[in-house]
GROMACS .gro file of C-alpha atoms in nm:
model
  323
    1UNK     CA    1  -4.782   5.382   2.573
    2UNK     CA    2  -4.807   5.125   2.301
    3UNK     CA    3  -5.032   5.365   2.091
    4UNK     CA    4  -4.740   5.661   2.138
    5UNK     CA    5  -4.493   5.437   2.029
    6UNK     CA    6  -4.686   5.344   1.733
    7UNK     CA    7  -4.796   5.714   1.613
    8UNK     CA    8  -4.432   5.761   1.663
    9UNK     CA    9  -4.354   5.473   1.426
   10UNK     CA   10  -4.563   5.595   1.179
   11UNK     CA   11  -4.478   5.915   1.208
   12UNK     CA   12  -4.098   5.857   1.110
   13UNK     CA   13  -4.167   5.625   0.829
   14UNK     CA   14  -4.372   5.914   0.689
   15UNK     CA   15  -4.133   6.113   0.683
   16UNK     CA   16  -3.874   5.872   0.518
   17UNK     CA   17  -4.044   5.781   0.311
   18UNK     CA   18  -4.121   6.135   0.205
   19UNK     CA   19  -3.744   6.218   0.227
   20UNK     CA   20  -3.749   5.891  -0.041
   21UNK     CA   21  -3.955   6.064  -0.274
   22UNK     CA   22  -3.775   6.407  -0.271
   23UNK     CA   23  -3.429   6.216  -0.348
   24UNK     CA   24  -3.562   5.894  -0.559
   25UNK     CA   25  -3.677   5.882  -0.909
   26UNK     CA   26  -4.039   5.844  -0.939
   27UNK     CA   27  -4.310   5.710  -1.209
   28UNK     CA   28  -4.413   6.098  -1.226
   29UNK     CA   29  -4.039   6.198  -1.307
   30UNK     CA   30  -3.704   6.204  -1.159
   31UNK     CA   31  -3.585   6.316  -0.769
   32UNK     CA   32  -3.365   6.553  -0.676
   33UNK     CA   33  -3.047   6.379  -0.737
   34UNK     CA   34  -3.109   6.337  -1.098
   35UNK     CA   35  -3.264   6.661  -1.154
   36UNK     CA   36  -2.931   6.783  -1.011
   37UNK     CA   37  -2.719   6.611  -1.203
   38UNK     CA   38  -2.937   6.717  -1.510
   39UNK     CA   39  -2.891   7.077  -1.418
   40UNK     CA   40  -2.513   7.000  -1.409
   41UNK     CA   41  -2.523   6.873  -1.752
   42UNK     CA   42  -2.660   7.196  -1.880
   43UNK     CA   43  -2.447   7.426  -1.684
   44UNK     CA   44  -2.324   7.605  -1.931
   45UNK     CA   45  -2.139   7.882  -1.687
   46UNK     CA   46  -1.883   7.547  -1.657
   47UNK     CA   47  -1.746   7.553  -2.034
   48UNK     CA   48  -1.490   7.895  -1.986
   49UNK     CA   49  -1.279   7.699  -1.702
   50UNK     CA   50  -1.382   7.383  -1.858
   51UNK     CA   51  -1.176   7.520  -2.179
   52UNK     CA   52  -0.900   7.676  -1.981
   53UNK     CA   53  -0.828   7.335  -1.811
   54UNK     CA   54  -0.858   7.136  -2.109
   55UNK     CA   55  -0.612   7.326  -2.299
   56UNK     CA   56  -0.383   7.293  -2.040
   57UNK     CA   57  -0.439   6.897  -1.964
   58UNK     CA   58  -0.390   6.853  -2.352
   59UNK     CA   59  -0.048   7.093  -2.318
   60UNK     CA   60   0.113   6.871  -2.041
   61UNK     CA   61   0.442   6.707  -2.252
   62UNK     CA   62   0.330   6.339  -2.179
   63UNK     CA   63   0.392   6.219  -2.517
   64UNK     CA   64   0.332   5.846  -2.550
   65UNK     CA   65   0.250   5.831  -2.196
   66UNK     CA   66  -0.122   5.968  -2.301
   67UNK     CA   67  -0.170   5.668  -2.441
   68UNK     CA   68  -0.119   5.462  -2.149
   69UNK     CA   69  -0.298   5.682  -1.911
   70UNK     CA   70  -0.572   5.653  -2.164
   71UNK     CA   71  -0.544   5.295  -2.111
   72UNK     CA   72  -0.532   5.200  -2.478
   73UNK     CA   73  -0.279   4.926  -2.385
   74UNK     CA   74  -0.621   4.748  -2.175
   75UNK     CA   75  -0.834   4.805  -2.388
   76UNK     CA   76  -1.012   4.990  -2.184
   77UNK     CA   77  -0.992   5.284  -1.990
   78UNK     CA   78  -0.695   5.292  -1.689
   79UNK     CA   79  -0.828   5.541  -1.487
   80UNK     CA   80  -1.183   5.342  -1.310
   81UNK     CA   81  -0.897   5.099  -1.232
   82UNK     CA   82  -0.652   5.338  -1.063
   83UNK     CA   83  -0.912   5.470  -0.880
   84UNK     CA   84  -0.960   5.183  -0.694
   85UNK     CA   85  -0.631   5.205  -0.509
   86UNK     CA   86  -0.706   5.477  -0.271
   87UNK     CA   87  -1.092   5.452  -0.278
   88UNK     CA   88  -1.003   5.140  -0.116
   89UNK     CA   89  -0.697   5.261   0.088
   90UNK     CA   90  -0.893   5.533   0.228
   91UNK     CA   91  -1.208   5.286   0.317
   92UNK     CA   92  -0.993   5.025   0.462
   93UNK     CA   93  -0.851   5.313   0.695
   94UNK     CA   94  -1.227   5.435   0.805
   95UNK     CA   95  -1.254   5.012   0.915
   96UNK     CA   96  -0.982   5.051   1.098
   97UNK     CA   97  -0.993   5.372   1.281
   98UNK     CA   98  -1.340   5.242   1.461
   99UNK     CA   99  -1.099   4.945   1.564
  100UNK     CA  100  -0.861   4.967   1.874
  101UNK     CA  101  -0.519   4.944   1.858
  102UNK     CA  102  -0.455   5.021   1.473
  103UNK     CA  103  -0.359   5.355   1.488
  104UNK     CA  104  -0.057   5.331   1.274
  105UNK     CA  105  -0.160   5.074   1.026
  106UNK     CA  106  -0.487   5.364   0.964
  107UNK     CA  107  -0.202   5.628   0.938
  108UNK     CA  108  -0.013   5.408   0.646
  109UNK     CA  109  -0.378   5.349   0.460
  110UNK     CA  110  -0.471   5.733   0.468
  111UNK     CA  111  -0.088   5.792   0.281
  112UNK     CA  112  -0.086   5.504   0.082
  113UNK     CA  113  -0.424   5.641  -0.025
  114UNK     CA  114  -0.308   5.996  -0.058
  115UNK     CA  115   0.014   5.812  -0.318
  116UNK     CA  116  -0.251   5.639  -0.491
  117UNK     CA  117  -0.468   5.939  -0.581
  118UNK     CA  118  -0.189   6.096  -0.815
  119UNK     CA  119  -0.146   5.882  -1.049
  120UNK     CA  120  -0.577   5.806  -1.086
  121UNK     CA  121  -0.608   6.179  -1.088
  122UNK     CA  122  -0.378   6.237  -1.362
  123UNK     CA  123  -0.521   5.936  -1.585
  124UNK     CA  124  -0.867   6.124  -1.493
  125UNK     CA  125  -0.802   6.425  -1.614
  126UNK     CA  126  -0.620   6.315  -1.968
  127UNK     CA  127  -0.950   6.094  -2.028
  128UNK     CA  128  -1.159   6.410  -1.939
  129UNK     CA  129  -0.974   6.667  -2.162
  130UNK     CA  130  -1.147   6.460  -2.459
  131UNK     CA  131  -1.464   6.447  -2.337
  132UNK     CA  132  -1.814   6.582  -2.490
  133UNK     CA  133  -1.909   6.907  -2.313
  134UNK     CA  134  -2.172   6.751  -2.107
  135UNK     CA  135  -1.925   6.501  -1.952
  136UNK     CA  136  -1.645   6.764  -1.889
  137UNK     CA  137  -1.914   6.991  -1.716
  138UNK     CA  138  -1.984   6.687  -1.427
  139UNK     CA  139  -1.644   6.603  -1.455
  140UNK     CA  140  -1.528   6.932  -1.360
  141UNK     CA  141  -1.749   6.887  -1.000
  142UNK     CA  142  -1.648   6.554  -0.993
  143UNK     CA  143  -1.293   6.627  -0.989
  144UNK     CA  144  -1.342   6.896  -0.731
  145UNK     CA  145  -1.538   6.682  -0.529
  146UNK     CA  146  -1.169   6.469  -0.548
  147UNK     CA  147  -0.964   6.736  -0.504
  148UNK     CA  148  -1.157   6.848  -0.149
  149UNK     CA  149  -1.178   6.519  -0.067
  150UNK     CA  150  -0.798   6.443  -0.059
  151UNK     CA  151  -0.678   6.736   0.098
  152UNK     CA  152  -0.900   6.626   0.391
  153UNK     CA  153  -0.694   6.311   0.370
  154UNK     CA  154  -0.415   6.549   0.359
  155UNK     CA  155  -0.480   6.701   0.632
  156UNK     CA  156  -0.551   6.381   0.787
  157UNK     CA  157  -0.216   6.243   0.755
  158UNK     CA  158  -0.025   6.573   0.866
  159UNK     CA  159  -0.239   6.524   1.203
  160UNK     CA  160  -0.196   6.171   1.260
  161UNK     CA  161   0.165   6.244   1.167
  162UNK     CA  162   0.169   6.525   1.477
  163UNK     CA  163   0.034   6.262   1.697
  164UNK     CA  164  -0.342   6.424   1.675
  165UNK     CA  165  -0.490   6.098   1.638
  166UNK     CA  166  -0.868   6.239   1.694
  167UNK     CA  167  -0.845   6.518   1.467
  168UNK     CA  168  -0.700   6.289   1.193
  169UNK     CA  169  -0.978   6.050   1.233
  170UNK     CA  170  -1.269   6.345   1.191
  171UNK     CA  171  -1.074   6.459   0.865
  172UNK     CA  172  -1.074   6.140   0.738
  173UNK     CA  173  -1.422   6.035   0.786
  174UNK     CA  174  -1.509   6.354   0.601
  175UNK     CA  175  -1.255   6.320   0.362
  176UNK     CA  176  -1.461   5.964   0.307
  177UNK     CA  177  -1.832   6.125   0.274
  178UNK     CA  178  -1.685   6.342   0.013
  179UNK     CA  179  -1.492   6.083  -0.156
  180UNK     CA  180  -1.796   5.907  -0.168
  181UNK     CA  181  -2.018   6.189  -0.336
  182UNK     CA  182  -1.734   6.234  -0.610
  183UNK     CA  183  -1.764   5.828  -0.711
  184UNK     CA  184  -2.148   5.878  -0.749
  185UNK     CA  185  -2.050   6.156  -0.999
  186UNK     CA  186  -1.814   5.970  -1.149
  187UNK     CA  187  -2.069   5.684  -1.185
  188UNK     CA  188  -2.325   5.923  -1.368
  189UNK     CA  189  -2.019   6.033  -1.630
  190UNK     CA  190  -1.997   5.669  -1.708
  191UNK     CA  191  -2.359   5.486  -1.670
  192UNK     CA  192  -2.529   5.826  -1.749
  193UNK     CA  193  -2.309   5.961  -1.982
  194UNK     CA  194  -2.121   5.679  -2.125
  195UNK     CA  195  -1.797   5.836  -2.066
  196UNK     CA  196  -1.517   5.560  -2.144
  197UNK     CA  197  -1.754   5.315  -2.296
  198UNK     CA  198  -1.727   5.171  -2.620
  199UNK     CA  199  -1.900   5.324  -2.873
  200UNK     CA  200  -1.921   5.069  -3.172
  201UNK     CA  201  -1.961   4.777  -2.948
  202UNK     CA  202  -2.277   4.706  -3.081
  203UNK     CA  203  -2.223   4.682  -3.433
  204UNK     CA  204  -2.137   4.324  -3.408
  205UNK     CA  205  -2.490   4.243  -3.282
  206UNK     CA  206  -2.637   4.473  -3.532
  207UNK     CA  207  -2.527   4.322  -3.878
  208UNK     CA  208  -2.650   4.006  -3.976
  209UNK     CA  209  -2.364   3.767  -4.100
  210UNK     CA  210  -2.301   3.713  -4.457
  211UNK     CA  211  -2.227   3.957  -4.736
  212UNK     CA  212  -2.383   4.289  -4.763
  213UNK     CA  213  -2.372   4.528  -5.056
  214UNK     CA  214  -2.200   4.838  -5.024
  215UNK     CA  215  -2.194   5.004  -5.362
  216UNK     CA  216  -2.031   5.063  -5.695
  217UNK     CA  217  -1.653   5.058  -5.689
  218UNK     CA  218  -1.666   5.372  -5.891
  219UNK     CA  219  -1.875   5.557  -5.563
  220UNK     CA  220  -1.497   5.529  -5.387
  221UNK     CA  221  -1.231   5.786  -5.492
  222UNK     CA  222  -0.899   5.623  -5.374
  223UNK     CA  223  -0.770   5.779  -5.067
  224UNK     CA  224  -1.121   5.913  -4.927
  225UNK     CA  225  -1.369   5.791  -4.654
  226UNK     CA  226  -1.670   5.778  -4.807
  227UNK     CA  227  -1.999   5.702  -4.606
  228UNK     CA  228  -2.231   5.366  -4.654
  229UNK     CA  229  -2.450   5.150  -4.500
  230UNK     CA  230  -2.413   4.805  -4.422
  231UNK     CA  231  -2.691   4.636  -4.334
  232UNK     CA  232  -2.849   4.945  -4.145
  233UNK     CA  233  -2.525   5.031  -3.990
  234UNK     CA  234  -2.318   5.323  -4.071
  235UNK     CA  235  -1.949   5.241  -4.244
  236UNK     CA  236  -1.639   5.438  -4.370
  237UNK     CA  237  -1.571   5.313  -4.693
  238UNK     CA  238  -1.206   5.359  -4.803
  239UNK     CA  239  -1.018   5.271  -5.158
  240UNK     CA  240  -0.634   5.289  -5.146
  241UNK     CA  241  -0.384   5.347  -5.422
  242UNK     CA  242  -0.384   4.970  -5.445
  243UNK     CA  243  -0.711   4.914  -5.506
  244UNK     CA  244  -0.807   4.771  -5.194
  245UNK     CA  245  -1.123   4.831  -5.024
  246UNK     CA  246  -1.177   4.899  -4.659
  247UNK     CA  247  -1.476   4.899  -4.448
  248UNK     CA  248  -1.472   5.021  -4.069
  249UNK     CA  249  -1.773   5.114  -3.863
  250UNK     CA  250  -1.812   5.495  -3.919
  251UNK     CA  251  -1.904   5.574  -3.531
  252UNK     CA  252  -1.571   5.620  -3.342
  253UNK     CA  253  -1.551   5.363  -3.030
  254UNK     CA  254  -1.450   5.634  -2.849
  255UNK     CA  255  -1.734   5.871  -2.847
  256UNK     CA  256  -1.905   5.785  -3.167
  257UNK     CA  257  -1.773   6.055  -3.401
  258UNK     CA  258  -1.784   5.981  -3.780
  259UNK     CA  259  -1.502   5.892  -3.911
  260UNK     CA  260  -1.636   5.959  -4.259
  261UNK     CA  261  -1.558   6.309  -4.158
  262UNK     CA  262  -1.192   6.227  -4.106
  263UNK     CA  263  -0.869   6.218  -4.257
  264UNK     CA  264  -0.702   5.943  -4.434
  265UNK     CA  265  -0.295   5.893  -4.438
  266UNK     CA  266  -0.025   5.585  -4.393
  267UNK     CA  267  -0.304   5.304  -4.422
  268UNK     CA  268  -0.480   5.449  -4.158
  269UNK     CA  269  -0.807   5.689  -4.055
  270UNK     CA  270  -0.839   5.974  -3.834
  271UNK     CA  271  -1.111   6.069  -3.610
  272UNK     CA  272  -1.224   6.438  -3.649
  273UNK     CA  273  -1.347   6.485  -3.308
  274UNK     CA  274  -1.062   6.378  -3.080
  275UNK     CA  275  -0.827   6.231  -3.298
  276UNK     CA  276  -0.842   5.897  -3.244
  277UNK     CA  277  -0.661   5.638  -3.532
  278UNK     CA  278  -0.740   5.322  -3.672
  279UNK     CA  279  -0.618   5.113  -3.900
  280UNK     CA  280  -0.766   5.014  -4.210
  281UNK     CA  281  -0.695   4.713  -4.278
  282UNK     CA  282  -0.828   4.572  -3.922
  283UNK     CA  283  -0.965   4.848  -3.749
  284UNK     CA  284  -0.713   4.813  -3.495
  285UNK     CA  285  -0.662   5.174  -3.282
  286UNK     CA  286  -0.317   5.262  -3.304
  287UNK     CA  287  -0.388   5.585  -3.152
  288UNK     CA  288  -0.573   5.734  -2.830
  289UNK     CA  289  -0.782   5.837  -2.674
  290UNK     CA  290  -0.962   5.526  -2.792
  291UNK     CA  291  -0.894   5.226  -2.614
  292UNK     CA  292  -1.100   4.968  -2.810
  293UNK     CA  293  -1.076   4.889  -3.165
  294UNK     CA  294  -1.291   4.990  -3.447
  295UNK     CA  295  -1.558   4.703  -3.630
  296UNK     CA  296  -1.382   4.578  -3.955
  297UNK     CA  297  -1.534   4.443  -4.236
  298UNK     CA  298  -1.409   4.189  -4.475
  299UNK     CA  299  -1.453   4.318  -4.841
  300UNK     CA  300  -1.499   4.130  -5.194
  301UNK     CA  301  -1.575   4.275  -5.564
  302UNK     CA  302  -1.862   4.139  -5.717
  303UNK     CA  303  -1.914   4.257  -6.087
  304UNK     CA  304  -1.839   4.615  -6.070
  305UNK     CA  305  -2.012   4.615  -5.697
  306UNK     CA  306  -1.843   4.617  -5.291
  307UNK     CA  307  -1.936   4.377  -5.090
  308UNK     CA  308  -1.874   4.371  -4.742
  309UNK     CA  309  -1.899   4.117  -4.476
  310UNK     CA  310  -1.834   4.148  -4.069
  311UNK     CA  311  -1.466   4.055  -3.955
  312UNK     CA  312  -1.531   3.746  -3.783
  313UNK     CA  313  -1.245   3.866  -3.522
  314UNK     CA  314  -1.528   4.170  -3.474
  315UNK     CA  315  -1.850   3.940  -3.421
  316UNK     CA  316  -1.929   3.834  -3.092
  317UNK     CA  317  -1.982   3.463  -3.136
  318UNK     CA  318  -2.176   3.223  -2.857
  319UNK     CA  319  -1.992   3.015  -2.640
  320UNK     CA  320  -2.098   2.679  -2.608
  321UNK     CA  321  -2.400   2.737  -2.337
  322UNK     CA  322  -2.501   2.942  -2.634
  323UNK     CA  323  -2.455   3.246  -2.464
   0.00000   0.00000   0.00000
């Protein structure tokens, strides 16, 4: 008996561990899950209804409101936080439906949940309309995988609401598993893809502090970004009708694009890629869909040459553990 029980043992963590193997990444190459996701990426069957959606996220009339469901006002992007509400609504109501005697307070979760999800769904979407097309193509599946997941809840509440307690628990708990696979894609757009991160937040760690040299002032036509290097790093160098020189980082914080490439106009440049604007004097992002501001630079004339030095408001400095 002891030997069964043991060849038995053995037997299912073989086969664990093999279902491990087929779903885990390996030192041989990636499982299926990422090897899914990577076909996702490259799905390029996605883009038509990717288009068609995004030109009709970017029609909806929300005027300043973009901003805010951008998140700009954080400083970083509204909808992860949103999403929280009925992600945790809906969990809280799984807790208690395997708990007697909290029917109703499950029923409340499920539609404070179901509340919750509009307002994260349409702060989703506006970040996704100005995404790269790698990001909008698992976005798209994430979304859906949102979508199906709260009509279950839906459907959830309508039963509980009809006194079909049972039914409304099943719908829920698969509303949850789904639920569940959408945050995992949603976790890929953002670790994976770096969707809503902050593109220029390194810059401060990459140029060393003091005064860097830029160029002649002559290499700056007023009124044009112009592209340099400081110190390794990538700048948009512009002159204005006063003769003031600016210096921003040139990658856009909100998905890197050059703002080199952009457009210059009321003390202020203009991303090309999503239209993003900063201001020139401090970098600060007046306009979404960033929601952090851009590296500035301090500038000086020495001789006929630009020098530029970090904005000390952009450096990262240690705090007293050194850290």
């Amino acid at each position: 008996m002891n030997s069964i029980s043991h060849t038995d043992r053995h037997g299912a963590e073989a086969a664990f561990s093999r279902a491990l193997k087929r779903v885990l990444p390996s030192p041989s190459g990636p499982g299926r899950v990422l090897r899914g996701m990577d076909r996702l990426e490259r799905a390029t069957a996605l883009d038509r209804p990717v288009a068609v959606l995004r030109a009709g996220v970017r029609a909806l009339p929300l005027g300043p409101c973009r901003d805010v469901l951008h998140g700009r006002w954080l400083g970083h992007p509204l909808h992860p936080l949103l999403a929280q509400v009925p992600l945790g609504a809906w969990l809280s109501a799984a807790v208690l439906d395997c708990l007697p005697g909290q029917r109703r307070a499950a029923h409340a979760l499920v539609g404070m949940g179901l509340g919750a999800a509009v307002p994260a769904a349409l702060s989703g979407w506006t970040d996704w309309a100005e995404g790269q097309p790698r990001q909008q193509r698992v976005g798209l599946v994430h979304a859906a995988a949102n979508i199906t997941a709260t009509v279950l809840y839906g459907a959830s509440f309508v039963a509980r609401s009809g006194g079909r307690t049972g039914r409304g628990r099943v719908l829920a708990f698969a509303g949850l598993s789904v639920v569940g696979v959408g945050g995992a894609i949603g976790g890929h757009m953002a670790y994976r893809l770096a969707s809503g991160a902050n593109h220029a937040s390194a810059v401060p760690d990459l140029v060393a502090p003091g005064w860097h040299d830029v160029g002649p002032l002559s290499g700056f036509p007023d009124g044009e970004p112009v592209r340099r290097e400081v110190d390794g790093v990538p700048v948009v160098v512009v002159r204005d009708g006063a003769g003031a020189v600016h210096v921003l980082a040139d990658s856009c914080s909100h998905l890197g694009g050059p703002l080199s490439a952009g457009t210059v106009g009321d003390g202020c440049v203009r991303c090309p890629w999503h239209g993003s604007v900063f201001r020139l004097s401090d970098g600060w992002n007046v306009a979404g869909p960033a929601t952090a501001p851009q590296p500035a630079f301090g500038t000086r004339l020495v001789g006929d040459r630009v020098e530029a030095r970090l904005d000390p408001a952009s450096r990262r400095t240690p705090d007293a553990a050194g850290r």
